[in-house]
PDB file of C-alpha atoms in Angstrom:
ATOM      1  CA  MET A   3       2.771 -12.718   3.107  1.00 91.00           C
ATOM      2  CA  LEU A   4       0.350 -12.185   6.246  1.00 92.00           C
ATOM      3  CA  THR A   5      -0.776 -15.733   6.442  1.00 93.00           C
ATOM      4  CA  SER A   6      -1.544 -18.923   4.939  1.00 94.00           C
ATOM      5  CA  GLY A   7      -2.681 -22.478   5.555  1.00 95.00           C
ATOM      6  CA  PRO A   8      -4.864 -25.294   4.148  1.00 96.00           C
ATOM      7  CA  TYR A   9      -8.568 -25.512   3.930  1.00 96.00           C
ATOM      8  CA  ALA A  10      -9.823 -27.938   6.304  1.00 98.00           C
ATOM      9  CA  ASP A  11     -11.058 -30.415   3.680  1.00 98.00           C
ATOM     10  CA  GLY A  12      -8.156 -30.672   1.873  1.00 94.00           C
ATOM     11  CA  SER A  13      -9.389 -28.973  -1.232  1.00 92.00           C
ATOM     12  CA  GLY A  14      -6.517 -26.250  -1.208  1.00 91.00           C
ATOM     13  CA  ALA A  15      -5.167 -23.563   0.815  1.00 93.00           C
ATOM     14  CA  LEU A  16      -5.391 -19.646   1.310  1.00 93.00           C
ATOM     15  CA  ILE A  17      -2.679 -17.340   1.155  1.00 94.00           C
ATOM     16  CA  LEU A  18      -2.934 -13.820   2.174  1.00 94.00           C
ATOM     17  CA  VAL A  19      -0.732 -11.514   1.215  1.00 94.00           C
ATOM     18  CA  SER A  20      -0.395  -7.317   1.095  1.00 92.00           C
ATOM     19  CA  ALA A  21       1.145  -5.665  -1.858  1.00 93.00           C
ATOM     20  CA  GLU A  22       0.979  -2.387  -4.075  1.00 93.00           C
ATOM     21  CA  ASP A  23      -0.950  -3.696  -6.623  1.00 94.00           C
ATOM     22  CA  LEU A  24      -2.226  -6.615  -8.753  1.00 94.00           C
ATOM     23  CA  ASP A  25       1.056  -6.807 -10.766  1.00 96.00           C
ATOM     24  CA  ALA A  26       3.130  -6.963  -7.565  1.00 96.00           C
ATOM     25  CA  VAL A  27       1.066 -10.004  -6.424  1.00 95.00           C
ATOM     26  CA  THR A  28       0.878 -11.770  -9.526  1.00 94.00           C
ATOM     27  CA  LYS A  29       4.902 -11.734  -9.618  1.00 95.00           C
ATOM     28  CA  LEU A  30       4.991 -12.895  -6.496  1.00 93.00           C
ATOM     29  CA  PHE A  31       2.969 -16.216  -7.422  1.00 92.00           C
ATOM     30  CA  GLU A  32       4.710 -16.450 -10.686  1.00 93.00           C
ATOM     31  CA  ASP A  33       8.158 -16.624  -8.714  1.00 92.00           C
ATOM     32  CA  ASP A  34       6.680 -19.053  -6.267  1.00 91.00           C
ATOM     33  CA  PRO A  35       8.584 -22.478  -6.222  1.00 93.00           C
ATOM     34  CA  PHE A  36       5.524 -24.311  -6.279  1.00 89.00           C
ATOM     35  CA  ASN A  37       4.342 -22.558  -9.391  1.00 92.00           C
ATOM     36  CA  ARG A  38       7.885 -22.600 -11.047  1.00 93.00           C
ATOM     37  CA  GLU A  39       7.549 -26.678 -10.403  1.00 95.00           C
ATOM     38  CA  GLY A  40       4.233 -27.095 -11.779  1.00 92.00           C
ATOM     39  CA  LEU A  41       2.646 -28.173  -8.589  1.00 90.00           C
ATOM     40  CA  LEU A  42      -0.180 -25.475  -8.464  1.00 87.00           C
ATOM     41  CA  THR A  43      -3.011 -26.751 -10.489  1.00 85.00           C
ATOM     42  CA  ASP A  44      -5.412 -23.431 -10.019  1.00 89.00           C
ATOM     43  CA  LYS A  45      -4.928 -20.341  -8.575  1.00 89.00           C
ATOM     44  CA  ARG A  46      -7.078 -17.315  -8.269  1.00 92.00           C
ATOM     45  CA  ILE A  47      -6.128 -13.786  -7.092  1.00 94.00           C
ATOM     46  CA  THR A  48      -8.785 -11.801  -5.386  1.00 94.00           C
ATOM     47  CA  GLU A  49      -8.543  -8.240  -3.750  1.00 93.00           C
ATOM     48  CA  TRP A  50      -9.900  -8.291   0.121  1.00 91.00           C
ATOM     49  CA  LEU A  51     -10.596  -5.399   2.051  1.00 89.00           C
ATOM     50  CA  PRO A  52     -10.924  -6.098   5.586  1.00 89.00           C
ATOM     51  CA  THR A  53     -13.065  -3.951   8.032  1.00 92.00           C
ATOM     52  CA  MET A  54     -12.347  -5.447  11.464  1.00 91.00           C
ATOM     53  CA  GLY A  55      -9.837  -7.447  13.295  1.00 90.00           C
ATOM     54  CA  ALA A  56      -6.100  -8.409  13.309  1.00 88.00           C
ATOM     55  CA  PHE A  57      -5.310  -7.128   9.383  1.00 85.00           C
ATOM     56  CA  VAL A  58      -7.423  -4.042   9.709  1.00 83.00           C
ATOM     57  CA  PRO A  59      -4.622  -1.124   9.275  1.00 74.00           C
TER      58      PRO A  59
END
């Protein structure tokens, strides 16, 4: 995990991770304690390609 935090309007949160592939990210969130306890009502995994700033390799 690189960073995380809630949306300002309280509607959810963003969790930014770095992983080898989609399968690794999917497994990471399947094993998340909040997910295992049924506390996540919705999730979306989207690839993001940073072009500038702190997360550019």
